[in-house]
mmCIF file of C-alpha atoms in Angstrom:
data_model
loop_
_atom_site.group_PDB
_atom_site.id
_atom_site.type_symbol
_atom_site.label_atom_id
_atom_site.label_comp_id
_atom_site.label_asym_id
_atom_site.label_seq_id
_atom_site.Cartn_x
_atom_site.Cartn_y
_atom_site.Cartn_z
ATOM 1 C CA UNK U 39 63.340 93.726 -45.471
ATOM 2 C CA UNK U 40 61.216 90.635 -45.055
ATOM 3 C CA UNK U 41 62.965 87.278 -45.151
ATOM 4 C CA UNK U 42 60.305 84.570 -45.481
ATOM 5 C CA UNK U 43 60.445 81.374 -43.482
ATOM 6 C CA UNK U 44 61.284 78.325 -45.527
ATOM 7 C CA UNK U 45 58.157 76.381 -46.448
ATOM 8 C CA UNK U 46 57.157 73.974 -49.230
ATOM 9 C CA UNK U 47 55.423 76.763 -51.151
ATOM 10 C CA UNK U 48 58.235 79.331 -50.682
ATOM 11 C CA UNK U 49 61.053 79.300 -53.233
ATOM 12 C CA UNK U 50 64.548 80.721 -52.814
ATOM 13 C CA UNK U 51 63.761 83.221 -55.556
ATOM 14 C CA UNK U 52 61.413 84.969 -53.104
ATOM 15 C CA UNK U 53 64.423 85.995 -51.008
ATOM 16 C CA UNK U 54 66.043 89.404 -51.570
ATOM 17 C CA UNK U 55 68.923 89.250 -54.076
ATOM 18 C CA UNK U 56 71.672 89.499 -51.416
ATOM 19 C CA UNK U 57 70.206 86.528 -49.588
ATOM 20 C CA UNK U 58 69.838 84.548 -52.821
ATOM 21 C CA UNK U 59 73.547 85.090 -53.531
ATOM 22 C CA UNK U 60 74.497 83.978 -50.007
ATOM 23 C CA UNK U 61 72.323 80.873 -50.259
ATOM 24 C CA UNK U 62 73.810 80.008 -53.666
ATOM 25 C CA UNK U 63 77.366 80.403 -52.337
ATOM 26 C CA UNK U 64 76.708 78.051 -49.408
ATOM 27 C CA UNK U 65 75.070 75.525 -51.746
ATOM 28 C CA UNK U 66 78.040 75.634 -54.145
ATOM 29 C CA UNK U 67 80.577 75.013 -51.385
ATOM 30 C CA UNK U 68 82.059 71.523 -51.111
ATOM 31 C CA UNK U 69 80.943 71.314 -47.473
ATOM 32 C CA UNK U 70 80.120 73.463 -44.450
ATOM 33 C CA UNK U 71 81.642 76.959 -44.642
ATOM 34 C CA UNK U 72 82.577 79.755 -42.281
ATOM 35 C CA UNK U 73 81.220 83.273 -42.833
ATOM 36 C CA UNK U 74 84.694 84.360 -43.988
ATOM 37 C CA UNK U 75 84.658 81.741 -46.767
ATOM 38 C CA UNK U 76 81.213 82.870 -47.925
ATOM 39 C CA UNK U 77 82.508 86.442 -47.965
ATOM 40 C CA UNK U 78 85.446 85.430 -50.124
ATOM 41 C CA UNK U 79 83.108 83.647 -52.558
ATOM 42 C CA UNK U 80 80.962 86.793 -52.782
ATOM 43 C CA UNK U 81 83.884 89.197 -53.127
ATOM 44 C CA UNK U 82 83.507 90.775 -49.676
ATOM 45 C CA UNK U 83 86.752 92.058 -48.125
ATOM 46 C CA UNK U 84 86.966 89.385 -45.431
ATOM 47 C CA UNK U 85 90.054 90.932 -43.843
ATOM 48 C CA UNK U 86 87.883 93.748 -42.463
ATOM 49 C CA UNK U 87 85.689 92.530 -39.618
ATOM 50 C CA UNK U 88 83.214 95.397 -40.080
ATOM 51 C CA UNK U 89 82.448 94.126 -43.584
ATOM 52 C CA UNK U 90 82.144 90.503 -42.464
ATOM 53 C CA UNK U 91 79.728 91.044 -39.560
ATOM 54 C CA UNK U 92 76.749 92.143 -41.724
ATOM 55 C CA UNK U 93 77.274 89.007 -43.823
ATOM 56 C CA UNK U 94 77.361 86.856 -40.680
ATOM 57 C CA UNK U 95 74.091 88.484 -39.545
ATOM 58 C CA UNK U 96 72.475 87.598 -42.875
ATOM 59 C CA UNK U 97 73.695 84.008 -42.575
ATOM 60 C CA UNK U 98 72.203 83.768 -39.079
ATOM 61 C CA UNK U 99 68.931 85.254 -40.352
ATOM 62 C CA UNK U 100 68.820 82.527 -43.018
ATOM 63 C CA UNK U 101 69.400 79.958 -40.252
ATOM 64 C CA UNK U 102 66.596 81.446 -38.144
ATOM 65 C CA UNK U 103 64.207 81.269 -41.119
ATOM 66 C CA UNK U 104 65.102 77.648 -41.922
ATOM 67 C CA UNK U 105 67.059 78.203 -45.158
ATOM 68 C CA UNK U 106 70.448 77.210 -43.722
ATOM 69 C CA UNK U 107 71.767 75.245 -40.787
ATOM 70 C CA UNK U 108 74.492 76.388 -38.383
ATOM 71 C CA UNK U 109 76.750 73.693 -37.000
ATOM 72 C CA UNK U 110 78.069 73.809 -33.403
ATOM 73 C CA UNK U 111 81.528 74.841 -34.679
ATOM 74 C CA UNK U 112 80.068 77.979 -36.323
ATOM 75 C CA UNK U 113 80.073 76.744 -39.912
ATOM 76 C CA UNK U 114 77.017 77.084 -42.140
ATOM 77 C CA UNK U 115 75.526 74.455 -44.427
ATOM 78 C CA UNK U 116 72.357 73.815 -46.378
ATOM 79 C CA UNK U 117 69.404 72.200 -44.677
ATOM 80 C CA UNK U 118 69.242 68.422 -44.963
#
């Protein structure tokens, strides 16, 4: 699955649906969020670590591609 790097000519709608939902959840949050909070917003069983780790990997992939920003305390937020 190809996750494009963020660029002026690349829209969020070009992301796979799962990634679009994650990005929308982080954008709708009142502030920076932990992976567990994103999971709760998306209906993922956040009490099971094995279900939360794939979500965390997707969040980090969005950070690596420039769609999100990861703060030093591990919370995720939109790019400024």
